[in-house]
XYZ file of N, CA, C and O in Angstrom:
360
model
N -27.440 92.086 20.133
C -26.082 92.379 20.084
C -26.151 91.854 18.696
O -26.443 90.679 18.108
N -25.035 92.436 17.836
C -24.981 92.254 16.210
C -24.916 90.932 16.423
O -23.504 89.749 17.134
N -24.537 89.979 15.246
C -24.279 88.664 14.927
C -23.037 88.721 14.896
O -21.528 87.991 15.151
N -21.995 89.871 14.268
C -20.420 89.654 13.826
C -19.935 89.341 15.783
O -18.316 88.613 16.165
N -20.448 90.653 16.676
C -19.983 90.623 17.556
C -19.993 89.298 18.753
O -19.230 88.928 19.458
N -21.196 88.845 18.410
C -21.296 87.860 18.480
C -20.986 86.595 18.815
O -20.093 85.331 19.166
N -20.377 86.610 17.323
C -19.594 85.099 16.814
C -17.932 86.081 17.465
O -16.974 85.163 17.990
N -17.574 86.609 17.109
C -16.396 87.329 18.259
C -16.301 86.702 19.875
O -15.622 86.364 19.840
N -17.550 86.998 20.450
C -17.793 86.609 21.635
C -17.603 85.099 21.624
O -16.522 84.685 22.737
N -18.326 84.474 20.711
C -17.676 82.539 20.757
C -16.470 82.800 20.574
O -15.794 81.805 20.941
N -15.941 83.422 19.648
C -14.234 83.089 19.095
C -13.470 83.002 21.082
O -12.294 82.569 20.795
N -13.731 84.239 21.687
C -12.667 84.498 22.660
C -13.100 83.199 23.551
O -12.285 83.016 24.206
N -14.209 83.570 23.881
C -14.729 82.082 24.769
C -13.967 80.702 24.284
O -13.574 79.562 24.981
N -14.022 79.926 22.855
C -13.631 78.798 22.194
C -11.615 79.265 22.318
O -10.798 78.347 22.719
N -10.925 80.545 22.491
C -10.097 80.317 23.133
C -9.473 80.618 24.266
O -7.987 79.658 24.508
N -10.797 80.451 25.176
C -9.729 80.331 26.101
C -9.833 79.132 26.945
O -8.923 78.869 27.342
N -10.753 78.189 26.175
C -10.926 76.743 26.436
C -9.877 76.255 25.581
O -8.995 75.622 26.336
N -9.366 76.787 24.483
C -8.036 76.255 24.394
C -6.941 76.216 25.368
O -6.503 75.477 25.050
N -6.543 77.392 25.422
C -5.900 78.268 26.087
C -5.650 76.810 27.130
O -4.332 76.415 27.277
N -6.516 76.592 28.373
C -6.365 75.488 29.509
C -6.098 73.428 28.886
O -5.833 73.421 29.288
N -6.148 73.998 27.770
C -6.381 72.909 26.814
C -4.063 72.236 27.619
O -3.577 72.709 26.986
N -4.320 70.612 26.989
C -2.734 70.613 27.172
C -1.994 70.976 26.309
O -2.768 71.014 24.932
N -0.422 71.542 25.882
C -0.430 72.048 25.241
C -0.551 70.565 23.445
O -0.285 71.156 22.456
N -0.498 69.904 23.612
C -0.498 68.872 22.654
C -1.787 68.931 22.126
O -1.983 68.486 21.243
N -2.786 69.204 22.793
C -3.998 69.483 22.334
C -4.352 70.825 21.818
O -5.799 70.788 20.979
N -3.479 71.655 21.941
C -4.212 73.398 21.396
C -3.964 72.707 20.246
O -4.243 73.876 19.601
N -2.951 72.017 19.305
C -2.960 72.949 18.145
C -3.904 72.881 16.778
O -4.198 73.927 16.729
N -4.831 71.604 17.162
C -6.094 71.672 15.660
C -7.367 72.906 16.339
O -7.388 73.582 15.439
N -7.421 72.616 17.333
C -8.630 74.077 17.217
C -7.218 75.266 17.580
O -8.253 76.258 16.847
N -6.099 75.992 17.507
C -5.393 76.771 17.785
C -5.368 77.763 16.038
O -5.508 78.253 16.085
N -5.732 76.510 15.280
C -4.978 76.698 14.075
C -6.803 77.030 13.619
O -6.655 77.549 12.791
N -7.616 76.315 13.624
C -8.997 76.266 13.358
C -8.904 78.079 14.263
O -9.840 78.777 12.886
N -8.983 78.535 15.143
C -9.295 80.175 15.446
C -8.020 80.649 14.412
O -8.608 81.876 14.719
N -7.345 80.333 14.176
C -5.953 81.226 13.598
C -6.476 81.849 12.516
O -6.939 82.960 12.235
N -7.131 80.708 11.415
C -8.017 80.767 10.831
C -9.696 81.567 10.467
O -9.202 82.176 9.764
N -9.803 81.207 11.279
C -11.623 82.047 11.780
C -10.566 83.672 11.941
O -11.987 84.452 11.361
N -10.409 84.023 12.348
C -10.127 85.438 13.212
C -10.437 86.797 11.857
O -10.287 87.011 11.890
N -9.614 86.227 10.977
C -9.489 87.183 9.885
C -11.282 87.691 9.308
O -11.503 88.231 8.942
N -11.483 86.309 8.785
C -13.229 86.360 8.534
C -13.749 86.938 9.572
O -14.819 87.758 9.455
N -13.802 86.715 11.052
C -14.614 87.273 11.708
C -14.599 88.827 11.837
O -15.284 89.790 12.295
N -13.071 89.374 11.654
C -12.114 90.744 11.704
C -13.334 91.838 10.531
O -13.510 92.653 10.417
N -12.906 90.539 9.963
C -13.312 91.155 8.560
C -15.025 91.845 8.522
O -15.246 92.780 7.859
N -15.497 90.720 8.765
C -17.121 90.675 9.564
C -17.632 91.746 10.157
O -18.271 92.777 10.068
N -16.630 92.019 11.388
C -17.218 93.095 12.029
C -16.719 94.086 11.601
O -17.735 95.062 11.941
N -15.389 95.112 10.673
C -15.269 96.089 10.439
C -16.435 96.118 9.185
O -16.916 97.337 9.068
N -16.740 95.035 8.543
C -18.506 95.774 7.377
C -19.568 95.955 8.191
O -19.914 97.018 7.156
N -19.417 95.435 9.648
C -20.803 95.720 10.402
C -20.251 96.979 10.810
O -21.417 98.141 10.713
N -19.538 97.349 11.523
C -19.319 98.516 12.369
C -17.992 99.258 12.192
O -18.128 100.041 13.423
N -17.803 99.100 11.234
C -16.429 99.516 11.136
C -15.425 99.905 11.262
O -15.445 98.575 11.735
N -14.302 100.369 10.635
C -13.093 100.157 10.533
C -12.180 99.908 11.517
O -11.634 99.617 12.656
N -12.225 101.200 13.387
C -12.100 100.967 14.458
C -12.662 100.288 15.201
O -11.172 99.732 16.052
N -13.848 98.904 14.358
C -13.493 98.310 15.998
C -13.298 97.370 15.273
O -12.708 96.723 15.943
N -12.705 97.291 14.182
C -12.045 96.204 13.313
C -10.566 96.131 14.057
O -9.977 95.494 14.015
N -10.100 97.649 13.843
C -8.426 97.113 14.768
C -8.483 97.324 16.108
O -7.658 96.756 16.106
N -9.489 97.762 16.488
C -9.429 96.854 18.107
C -9.138 95.452 18.231
O -9.102 95.274 19.276
N -10.548 95.190 17.594
C -10.445 92.982 17.418
C -9.057 92.712 16.823
O -8.987 91.894 17.457
N -8.840 93.200 15.906
C -7.165 92.798 15.162
C -5.852 93.085 16.096
O -5.327 92.945 17.035
N -6.198 94.196 17.115
C -5.255 94.631 18.285
C -5.035 93.253 19.385
O -3.890 92.371 19.624
N -6.033 92.830 19.736
C -6.651 92.138 20.221
C -5.582 89.782 20.075
O -5.358 89.616 20.608
N -6.643 90.470 18.825
C -6.093 88.736 17.871
C -4.781 88.782 18.019
O -3.956 88.069 18.416
N -4.024 89.998 17.457
C -2.642 89.598 17.414
C -1.371 90.169 18.918
O -1.163 89.138 19.443
N -2.267 90.052 20.202
C -2.120 90.247 21.153
C -1.967 88.888 21.961
O -0.850 87.986 22.505
N -2.822 87.911 21.879
C -3.358 86.668 21.780
C -2.247 85.378 20.841
O -2.052 84.525 21.515
N -2.413 86.134 20.111
C -1.580 85.204 18.547
C -0.169 85.149 18.733
O 0.101 85.215 17.492
N 0.795 86.573 19.460
C 1.968 87.417 18.535
C 2.655 85.851 18.283
O 3.314 85.896 18.004
N 3.197 85.035 19.157
C 4.390 84.074 19.290
C 3.749 83.321 17.713
O 4.837 83.166 16.621
N 2.703 82.995 17.489
C 2.376 81.633 16.503
C 2.760 82.930 15.394
O 2.849 82.386 14.320
N 2.479 84.414 15.448
C 2.438 84.937 14.474
C 3.733 85.148 13.724
O 3.788 86.102 12.437
N 4.541 85.788 14.798
C 5.927 85.910 15.162
C 6.613 84.745 13.871
O 7.752 85.454 12.859
N 6.227 83.869 14.489
C 6.666 82.418 14.204
C 6.601 82.134 12.757
O 7.244 81.879 11.722
N 5.636 82.152 12.360
C 4.733 82.237 10.573
C 5.686 83.588 9.653
O 5.379 82.774 8.513
N 5.656 84.603 10.660
C 6.322 85.855 9.472
C 7.588 85.224 9.691
O 8.006 85.656 8.312
N 8.356 85.141 10.105
C 9.743 84.444 10.445
C 10.324 83.221 9.897
O 10.803 83.292 8.348
N 9.357 82.699 9.333
C 9.376 81.229 8.154
C 8.936 81.829 6.975
O 9.870 81.196 5.663
N 7.468 82.791 6.550
C 7.446 83.361 5.565
C 9.089 84.240 4.899
O 8.713 84.345 3.813
N 9.575 84.944 5.884
C 10.449 85.497 5.244
C 11.772 84.772 5.592
O 12.547 85.586 4.241
N 12.122 84.067 5.703
C 12.956 82.896 4.860
C 14.278 83.179 6.381
O 14.854 82.949 6.682
N 13.438 83.775 7.604
C 14.428 84.557 9.022
C 14.600 83.205 9.473
O 13.850 81.918 9.408
N 15.035 82.849 10.023
C 16.263 81.492 11.517
C 14.855 81.937 12.579
O 14.289 82.956 12.893
N 14.479 81.096 12.345
C 12.793 80.814 13.787
C 13.607 80.787 15.072
O 14.720 79.858 15.136
N 13.515 80.381 16.226
C 13.414 80.152 17.549
C 14.398 78.760 17.712
O 14.968 78.188 18.109
N 13.117 78.185 16.815
C 13.589 76.994 17.070
C 14.611 76.755 16.078
O 15.434 75.601 16.859
N 14.689 76.621 15.225
C 16.314 76.938 14.232
C 17.767 77.276 15.260
O 18.930 76.432 15.195
N 17.476 77.798 16.092
C 18.191 78.705 16.739
C 18.719 77.460 17.771
O 20.008 77.534 18.396
N 17.676 77.584 18.586
C 17.975 76.441 19.843
C 18.811 74.592 18.594
O 19.345 74.303 19.781
N 18.334 74.159 17.616
C 18.906 73.358 17.039
C 20.643 73.537 17.077
O 20.765 72.524 16.288
N 20.908 74.489 16.362
C 21.966 74.726 16.602
C 22.811 75.134 17.340
O 24.378 75.521 16.942
N 22.489 75.594 18.424
C 23.238 75.225 19.683
C 23.826 77.444 19.653
O 24.529 77.679 20.674
N 22.788 78.123 18.861
C 23.263 79.314 18.833
C 22.327 79.500 20.270
O 21.308 79.493 20.469
N 22.717 80.919 21.150
C 22.360 81.088 22.135
C 20.901 82.445 21.475
O 20.779 82.517 20.532
């Protein structure tokens, strides 16, 4: 197994352990995993090709869809789900 795929397997195991933690303890390792994922995906893409990196990206996006949606809405200046709930909007 190549080093990038071994790193990706370790990342998946770390993400699984992080998901088992209580919510208040998920943030530091979750942010670390969120930052490391693009680095590992680029490494995989350089070593194994674009299609393998695309498959990894799809898996990453499916795992982190809610944080990515939140960050995307925040970056675009759109209201987030938290802002809607604080104003009383449905």
